[in-house]
mmCIF file of C-alpha atoms and ligand atoms in Angstrom:
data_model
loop_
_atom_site.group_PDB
_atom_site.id
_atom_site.type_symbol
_atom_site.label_atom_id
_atom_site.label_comp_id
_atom_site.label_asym_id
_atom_site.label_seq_id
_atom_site.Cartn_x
_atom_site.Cartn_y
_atom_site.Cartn_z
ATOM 1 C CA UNK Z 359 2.624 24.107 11.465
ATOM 2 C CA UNK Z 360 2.956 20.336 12.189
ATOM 3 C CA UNK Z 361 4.647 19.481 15.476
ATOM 4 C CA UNK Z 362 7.500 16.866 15.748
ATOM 5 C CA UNK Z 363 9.184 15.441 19.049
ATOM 6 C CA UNK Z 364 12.518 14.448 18.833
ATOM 7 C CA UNK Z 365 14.189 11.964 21.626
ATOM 8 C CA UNK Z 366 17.462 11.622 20.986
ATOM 9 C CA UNK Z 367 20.637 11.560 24.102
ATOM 10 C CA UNK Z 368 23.117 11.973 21.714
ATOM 11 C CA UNK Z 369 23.833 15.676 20.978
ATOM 12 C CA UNK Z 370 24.999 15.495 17.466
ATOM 13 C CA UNK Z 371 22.502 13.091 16.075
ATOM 14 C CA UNK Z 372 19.673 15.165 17.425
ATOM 15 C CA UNK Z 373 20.975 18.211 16.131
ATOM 16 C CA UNK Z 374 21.604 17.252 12.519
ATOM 17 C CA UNK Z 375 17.476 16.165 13.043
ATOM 18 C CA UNK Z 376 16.694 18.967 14.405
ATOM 19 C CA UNK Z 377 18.199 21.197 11.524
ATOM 20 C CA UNK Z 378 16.792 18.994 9.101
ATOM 21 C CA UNK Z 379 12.995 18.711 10.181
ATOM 22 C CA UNK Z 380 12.823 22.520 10.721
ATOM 23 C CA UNK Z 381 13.861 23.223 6.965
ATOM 24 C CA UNK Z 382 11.344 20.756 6.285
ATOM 25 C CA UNK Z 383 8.776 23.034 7.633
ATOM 26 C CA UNK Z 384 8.374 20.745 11.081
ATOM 27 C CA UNK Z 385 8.054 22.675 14.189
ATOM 28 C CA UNK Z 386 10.823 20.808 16.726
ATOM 29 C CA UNK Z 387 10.159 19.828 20.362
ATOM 30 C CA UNK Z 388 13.800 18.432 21.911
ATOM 31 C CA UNK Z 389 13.761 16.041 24.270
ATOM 32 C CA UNK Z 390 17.261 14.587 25.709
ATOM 33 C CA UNK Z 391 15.592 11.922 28.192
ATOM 34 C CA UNK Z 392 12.776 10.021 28.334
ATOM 35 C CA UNK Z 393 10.900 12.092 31.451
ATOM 36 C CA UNK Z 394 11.697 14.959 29.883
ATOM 37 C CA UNK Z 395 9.909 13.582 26.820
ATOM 38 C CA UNK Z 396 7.387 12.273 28.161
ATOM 39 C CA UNK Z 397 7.021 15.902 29.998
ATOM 40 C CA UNK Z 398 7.232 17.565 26.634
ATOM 41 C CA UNK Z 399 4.245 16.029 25.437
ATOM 42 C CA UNK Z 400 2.336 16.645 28.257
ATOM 43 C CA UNK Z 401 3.222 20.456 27.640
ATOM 44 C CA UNK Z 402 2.737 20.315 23.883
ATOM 45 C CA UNK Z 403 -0.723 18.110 23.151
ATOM 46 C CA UNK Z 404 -0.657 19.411 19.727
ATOM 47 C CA UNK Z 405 2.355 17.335 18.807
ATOM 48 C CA UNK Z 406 1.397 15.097 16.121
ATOM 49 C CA UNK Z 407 4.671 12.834 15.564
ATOM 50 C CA UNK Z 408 6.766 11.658 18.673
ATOM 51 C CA UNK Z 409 10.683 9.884 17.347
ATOM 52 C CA UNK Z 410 12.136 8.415 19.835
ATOM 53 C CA UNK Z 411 15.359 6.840 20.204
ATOM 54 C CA UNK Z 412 15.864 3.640 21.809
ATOM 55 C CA UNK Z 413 19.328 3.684 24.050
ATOM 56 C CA UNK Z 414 18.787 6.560 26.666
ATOM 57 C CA UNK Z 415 20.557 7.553 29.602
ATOM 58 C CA UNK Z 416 17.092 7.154 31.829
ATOM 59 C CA UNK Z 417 14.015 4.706 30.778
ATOM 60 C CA UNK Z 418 14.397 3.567 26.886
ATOM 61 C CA UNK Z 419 12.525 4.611 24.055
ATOM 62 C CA UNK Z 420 10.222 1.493 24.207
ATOM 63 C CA UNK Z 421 8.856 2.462 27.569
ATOM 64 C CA UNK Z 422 8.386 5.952 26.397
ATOM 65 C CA UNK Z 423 6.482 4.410 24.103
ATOM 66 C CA UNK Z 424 4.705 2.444 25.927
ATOM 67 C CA UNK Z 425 3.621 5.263 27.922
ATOM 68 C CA UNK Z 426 2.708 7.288 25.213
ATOM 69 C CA UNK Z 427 0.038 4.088 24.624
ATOM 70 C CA UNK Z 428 -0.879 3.962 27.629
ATOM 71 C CA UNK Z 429 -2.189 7.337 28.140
ATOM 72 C CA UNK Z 430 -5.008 8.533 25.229
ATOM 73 C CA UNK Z 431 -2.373 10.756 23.471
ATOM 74 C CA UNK Z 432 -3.109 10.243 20.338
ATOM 75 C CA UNK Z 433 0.260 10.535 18.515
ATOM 76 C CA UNK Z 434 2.043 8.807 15.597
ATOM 77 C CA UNK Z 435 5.564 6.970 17.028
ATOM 78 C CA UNK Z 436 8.663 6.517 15.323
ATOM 79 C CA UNK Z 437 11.462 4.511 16.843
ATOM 80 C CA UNK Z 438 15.122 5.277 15.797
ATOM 81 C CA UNK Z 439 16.548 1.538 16.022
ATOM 82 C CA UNK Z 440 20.329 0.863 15.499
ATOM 83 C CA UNK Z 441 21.238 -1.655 12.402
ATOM 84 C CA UNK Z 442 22.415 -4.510 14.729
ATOM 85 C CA UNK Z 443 19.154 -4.153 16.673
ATOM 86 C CA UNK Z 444 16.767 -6.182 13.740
ATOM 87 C CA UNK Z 445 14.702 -7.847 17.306
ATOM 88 C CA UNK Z 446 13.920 -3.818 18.223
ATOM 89 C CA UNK Z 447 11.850 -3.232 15.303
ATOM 90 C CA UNK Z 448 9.357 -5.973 16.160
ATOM 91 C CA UNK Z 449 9.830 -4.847 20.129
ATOM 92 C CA UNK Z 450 8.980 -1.278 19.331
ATOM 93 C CA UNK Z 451 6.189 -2.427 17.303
ATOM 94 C CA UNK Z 452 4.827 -4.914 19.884
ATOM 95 C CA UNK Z 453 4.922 -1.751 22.499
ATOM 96 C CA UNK Z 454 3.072 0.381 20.113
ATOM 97 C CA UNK Z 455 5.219 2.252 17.693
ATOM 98 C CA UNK Z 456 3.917 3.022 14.216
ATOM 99 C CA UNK Z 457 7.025 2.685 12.177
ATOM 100 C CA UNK Z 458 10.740 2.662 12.412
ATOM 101 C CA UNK Z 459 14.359 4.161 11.181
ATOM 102 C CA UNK Z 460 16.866 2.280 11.327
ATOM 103 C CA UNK Z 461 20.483 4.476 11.824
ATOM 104 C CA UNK Z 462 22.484 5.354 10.226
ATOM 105 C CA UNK Z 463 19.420 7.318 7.862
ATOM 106 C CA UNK Z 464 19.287 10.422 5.486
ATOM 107 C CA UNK Z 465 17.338 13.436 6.115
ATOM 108 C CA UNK Z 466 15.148 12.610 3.336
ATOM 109 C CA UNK Z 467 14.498 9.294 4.171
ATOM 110 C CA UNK Z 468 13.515 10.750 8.073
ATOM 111 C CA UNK Z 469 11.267 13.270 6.676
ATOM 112 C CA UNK Z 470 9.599 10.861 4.084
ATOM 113 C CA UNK Z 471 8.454 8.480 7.106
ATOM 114 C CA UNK Z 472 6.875 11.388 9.029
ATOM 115 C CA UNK Z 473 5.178 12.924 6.210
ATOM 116 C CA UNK Z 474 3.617 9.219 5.554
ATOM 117 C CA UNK Z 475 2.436 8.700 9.315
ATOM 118 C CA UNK Z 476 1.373 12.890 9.396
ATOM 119 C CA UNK Z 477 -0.525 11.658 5.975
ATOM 120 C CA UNK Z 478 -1.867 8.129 7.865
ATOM 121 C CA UNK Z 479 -2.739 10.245 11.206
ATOM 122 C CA UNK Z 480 -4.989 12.889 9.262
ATOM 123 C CA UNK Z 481 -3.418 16.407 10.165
ATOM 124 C CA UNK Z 482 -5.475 18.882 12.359
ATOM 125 C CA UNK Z 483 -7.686 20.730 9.514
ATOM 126 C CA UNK Z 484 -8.668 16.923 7.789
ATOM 127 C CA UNK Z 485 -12.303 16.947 7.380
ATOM 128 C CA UNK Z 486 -14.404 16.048 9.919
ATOM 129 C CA UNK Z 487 -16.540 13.247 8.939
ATOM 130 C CA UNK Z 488 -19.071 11.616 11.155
ATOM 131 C CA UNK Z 489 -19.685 7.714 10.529
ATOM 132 C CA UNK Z 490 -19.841 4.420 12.625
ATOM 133 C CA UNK Z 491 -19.256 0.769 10.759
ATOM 134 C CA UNK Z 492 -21.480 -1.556 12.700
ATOM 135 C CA UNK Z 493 -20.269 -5.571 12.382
ATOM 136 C CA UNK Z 494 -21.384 -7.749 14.758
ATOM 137 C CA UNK Z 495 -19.796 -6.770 18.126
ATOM 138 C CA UNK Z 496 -17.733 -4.049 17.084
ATOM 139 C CA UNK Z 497 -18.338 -0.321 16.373
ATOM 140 C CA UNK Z 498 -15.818 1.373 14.622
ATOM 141 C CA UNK Z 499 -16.186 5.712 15.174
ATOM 142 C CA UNK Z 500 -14.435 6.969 12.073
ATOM 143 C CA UNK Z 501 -15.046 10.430 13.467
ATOM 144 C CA UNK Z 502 -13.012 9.938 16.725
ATOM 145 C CA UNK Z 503 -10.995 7.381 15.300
ATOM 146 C CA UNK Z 504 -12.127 5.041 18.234
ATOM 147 C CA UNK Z 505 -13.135 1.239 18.146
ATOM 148 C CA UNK Z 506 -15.690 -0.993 20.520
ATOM 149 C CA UNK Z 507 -16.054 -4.446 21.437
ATOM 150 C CA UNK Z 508 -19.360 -5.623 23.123
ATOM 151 C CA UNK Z 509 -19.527 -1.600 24.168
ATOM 152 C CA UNK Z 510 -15.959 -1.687 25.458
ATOM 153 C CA UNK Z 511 -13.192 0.365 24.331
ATOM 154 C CA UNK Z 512 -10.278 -1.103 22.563
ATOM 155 C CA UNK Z 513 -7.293 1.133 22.537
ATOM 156 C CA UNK Z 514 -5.259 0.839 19.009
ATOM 157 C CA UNK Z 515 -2.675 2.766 17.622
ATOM 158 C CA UNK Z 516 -2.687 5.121 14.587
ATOM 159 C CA UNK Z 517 -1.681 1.890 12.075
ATOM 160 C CA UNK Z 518 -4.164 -0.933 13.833
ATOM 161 C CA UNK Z 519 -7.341 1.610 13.584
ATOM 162 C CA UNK Z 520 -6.410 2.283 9.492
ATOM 163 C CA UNK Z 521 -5.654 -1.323 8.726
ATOM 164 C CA UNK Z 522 -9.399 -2.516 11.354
ATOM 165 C CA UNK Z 523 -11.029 0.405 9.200
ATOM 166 C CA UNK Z 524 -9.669 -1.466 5.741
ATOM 167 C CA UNK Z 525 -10.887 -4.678 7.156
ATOM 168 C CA UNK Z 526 -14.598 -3.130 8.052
ATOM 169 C CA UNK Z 527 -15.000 -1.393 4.977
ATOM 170 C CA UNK Z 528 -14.306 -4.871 2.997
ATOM 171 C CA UNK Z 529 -16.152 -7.541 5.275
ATOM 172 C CA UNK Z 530 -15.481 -10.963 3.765
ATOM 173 C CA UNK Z 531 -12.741 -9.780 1.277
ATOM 174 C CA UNK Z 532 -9.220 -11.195 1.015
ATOM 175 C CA UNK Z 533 -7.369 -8.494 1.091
ATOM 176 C CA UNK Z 534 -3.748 -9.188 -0.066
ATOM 177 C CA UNK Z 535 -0.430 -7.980 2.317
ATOM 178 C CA UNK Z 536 0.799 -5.757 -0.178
ATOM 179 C CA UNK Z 537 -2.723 -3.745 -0.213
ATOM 180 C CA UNK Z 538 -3.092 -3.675 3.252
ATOM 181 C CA UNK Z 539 0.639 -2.050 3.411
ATOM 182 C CA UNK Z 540 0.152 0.256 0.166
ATOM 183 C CA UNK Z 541 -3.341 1.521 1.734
ATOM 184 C CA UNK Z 542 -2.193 1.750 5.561
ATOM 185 C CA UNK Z 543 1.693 2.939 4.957
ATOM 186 C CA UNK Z 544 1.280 4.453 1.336
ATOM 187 C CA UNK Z 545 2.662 3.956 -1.630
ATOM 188 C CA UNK Z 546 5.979 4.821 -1.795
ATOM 189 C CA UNK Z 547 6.997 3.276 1.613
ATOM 190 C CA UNK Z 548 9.261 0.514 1.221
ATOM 191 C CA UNK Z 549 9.342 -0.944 4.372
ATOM 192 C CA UNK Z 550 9.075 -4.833 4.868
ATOM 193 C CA UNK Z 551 5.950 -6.910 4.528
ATOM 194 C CA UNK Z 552 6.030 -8.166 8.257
ATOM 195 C CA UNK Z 553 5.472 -4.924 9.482
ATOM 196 C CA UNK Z 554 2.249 -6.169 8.346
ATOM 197 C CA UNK Z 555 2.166 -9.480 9.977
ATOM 198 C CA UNK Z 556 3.532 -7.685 13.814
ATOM 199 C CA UNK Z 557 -0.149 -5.445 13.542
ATOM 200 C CA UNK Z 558 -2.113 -8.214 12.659
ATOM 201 C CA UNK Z 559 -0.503 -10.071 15.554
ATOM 202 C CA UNK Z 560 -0.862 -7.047 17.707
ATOM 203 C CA UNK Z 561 -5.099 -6.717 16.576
ATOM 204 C CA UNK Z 562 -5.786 -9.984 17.515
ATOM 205 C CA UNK Z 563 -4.091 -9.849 20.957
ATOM 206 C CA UNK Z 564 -6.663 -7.120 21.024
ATOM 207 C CA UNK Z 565 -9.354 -8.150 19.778
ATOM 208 C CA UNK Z 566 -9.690 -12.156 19.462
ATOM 209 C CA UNK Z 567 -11.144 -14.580 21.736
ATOM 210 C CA UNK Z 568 -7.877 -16.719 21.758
ATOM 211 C CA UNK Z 569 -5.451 -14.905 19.127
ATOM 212 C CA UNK Z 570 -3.832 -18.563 18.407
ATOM 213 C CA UNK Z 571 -7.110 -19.304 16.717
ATOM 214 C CA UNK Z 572 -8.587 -15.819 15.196
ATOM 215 C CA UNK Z 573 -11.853 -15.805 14.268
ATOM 216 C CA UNK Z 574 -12.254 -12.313 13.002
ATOM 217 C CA UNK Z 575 -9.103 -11.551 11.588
ATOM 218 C CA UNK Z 576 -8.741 -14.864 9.263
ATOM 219 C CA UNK Z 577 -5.363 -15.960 7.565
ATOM 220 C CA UNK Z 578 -5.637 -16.102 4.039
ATOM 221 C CA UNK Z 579 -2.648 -18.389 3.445
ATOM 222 C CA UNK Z 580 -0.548 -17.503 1.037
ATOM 223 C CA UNK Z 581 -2.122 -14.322 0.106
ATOM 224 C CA UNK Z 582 -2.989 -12.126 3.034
ATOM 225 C CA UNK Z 583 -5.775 -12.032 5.746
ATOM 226 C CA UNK Z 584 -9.769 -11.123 5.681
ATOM 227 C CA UNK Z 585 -12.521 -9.896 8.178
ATOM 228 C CA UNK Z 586 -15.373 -11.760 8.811
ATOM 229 C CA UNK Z 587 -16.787 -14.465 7.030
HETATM 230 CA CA1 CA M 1284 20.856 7.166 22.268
#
């Protein structure tokens, strides 16, 4: 059964989740502060999807998230933004997070998002295949899902490695926004185009030379961005 966190101070709101994901077929993990979610995970390393709320009583959800990054658990992150908090989305992007719901949201629209980032991650019994892309100084691992530099490591979330594996699998293609967020988020998501635009940003802090002039990650202007030459 796939394994859900849910981060959430408020009582109610976490119940009415709760209820909701487990008819969904979700196994639940609560979590009421952000050590205690943090603990959680530690406990339960088969958790696949962590949704965190922002406004807790101890740290806030972006530094659970951050956390989350920081160590090698390698879990999709949803932040639970309010409405009036439009500068949170690109916040809990910049600090990691793979996607966002903004409250007040339906049960559907919850369970859609974490069946798309489930769907994104690969679930436990995906097939194991074994293959490195080799272009110029990086080495992607599409086995372990893990990218080099020059022979170092570059930590990326869930969303950067899909949309770096897009780019090496199409060296020297355009590839348009809308494709990158129809291949990376699926189909049906309907999220905004500069969800796109905040990972790019995010890859090049990671990977360019000076991200204010990219060099592997090119702006296609206009259009949408390209790898390589
Ligand atoms: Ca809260």
């Amino acid at each position: 059964m796939k394994k859900v966190l849910i981060l959430e101070d408020e009582v109610n709101i976490r119940s009415f989740v709760v209820i909701n994901l487990k008819r969904a077929g979700y196994d639940v993990i609560e979590a009421g502060t952000g050590m205690e979610a943090l603990d959680k995970l530690q406990k339960n390393p088969d958790i696949g999807v962590a949704i965190l709320d922002v406004m807790l009583p101890d740290i806030d959800g972006f530094e659970v998230c951050r956390r989350i990054r920081a160590s090698s658990m390698p879990i999709g992150v949803i932040m639970l933004t309010a409405r009036s908090q439009e500068m949170d989305k690109v916040t809990g992007l910049m600090t990691g997070a793979d996607d966002y719901v903004t409250k007040p949201f339906s049960p559907a629209e919850l369970t859609a998002r974490i069946d798309a980032l489930f769907r994104r991650i690969g679930g436990p019994d995906k097939k194991i295949e074994s293959e490195l892309l080799m272009q110029g100084d990086f080495v992607m691992n599409t086995r372990n899902h893990t990218l080099k530099k020059d022979g170092e490591r570059i930590r990326l979330t869930q969303v950067e490695y899909a949309i770096m594996k897009l780019f090496m699998q199409n060296p020297g293609k355009a590839i348009s926004r809308e494709d990158i967020l129809a291949h990376v988020w699926g189909r049906e998501y309907n999220g905004d185009l500069k969800i796109v635009d905040v990972n790019i940003r995010r890859l090049r802090i990671k990977i360019e030379e000076n991200p204010q002039n990219p060099t592997f990650i090119t702006t296609v202007w206009g259009f949408g961005y390209k790898w390589g030459q």
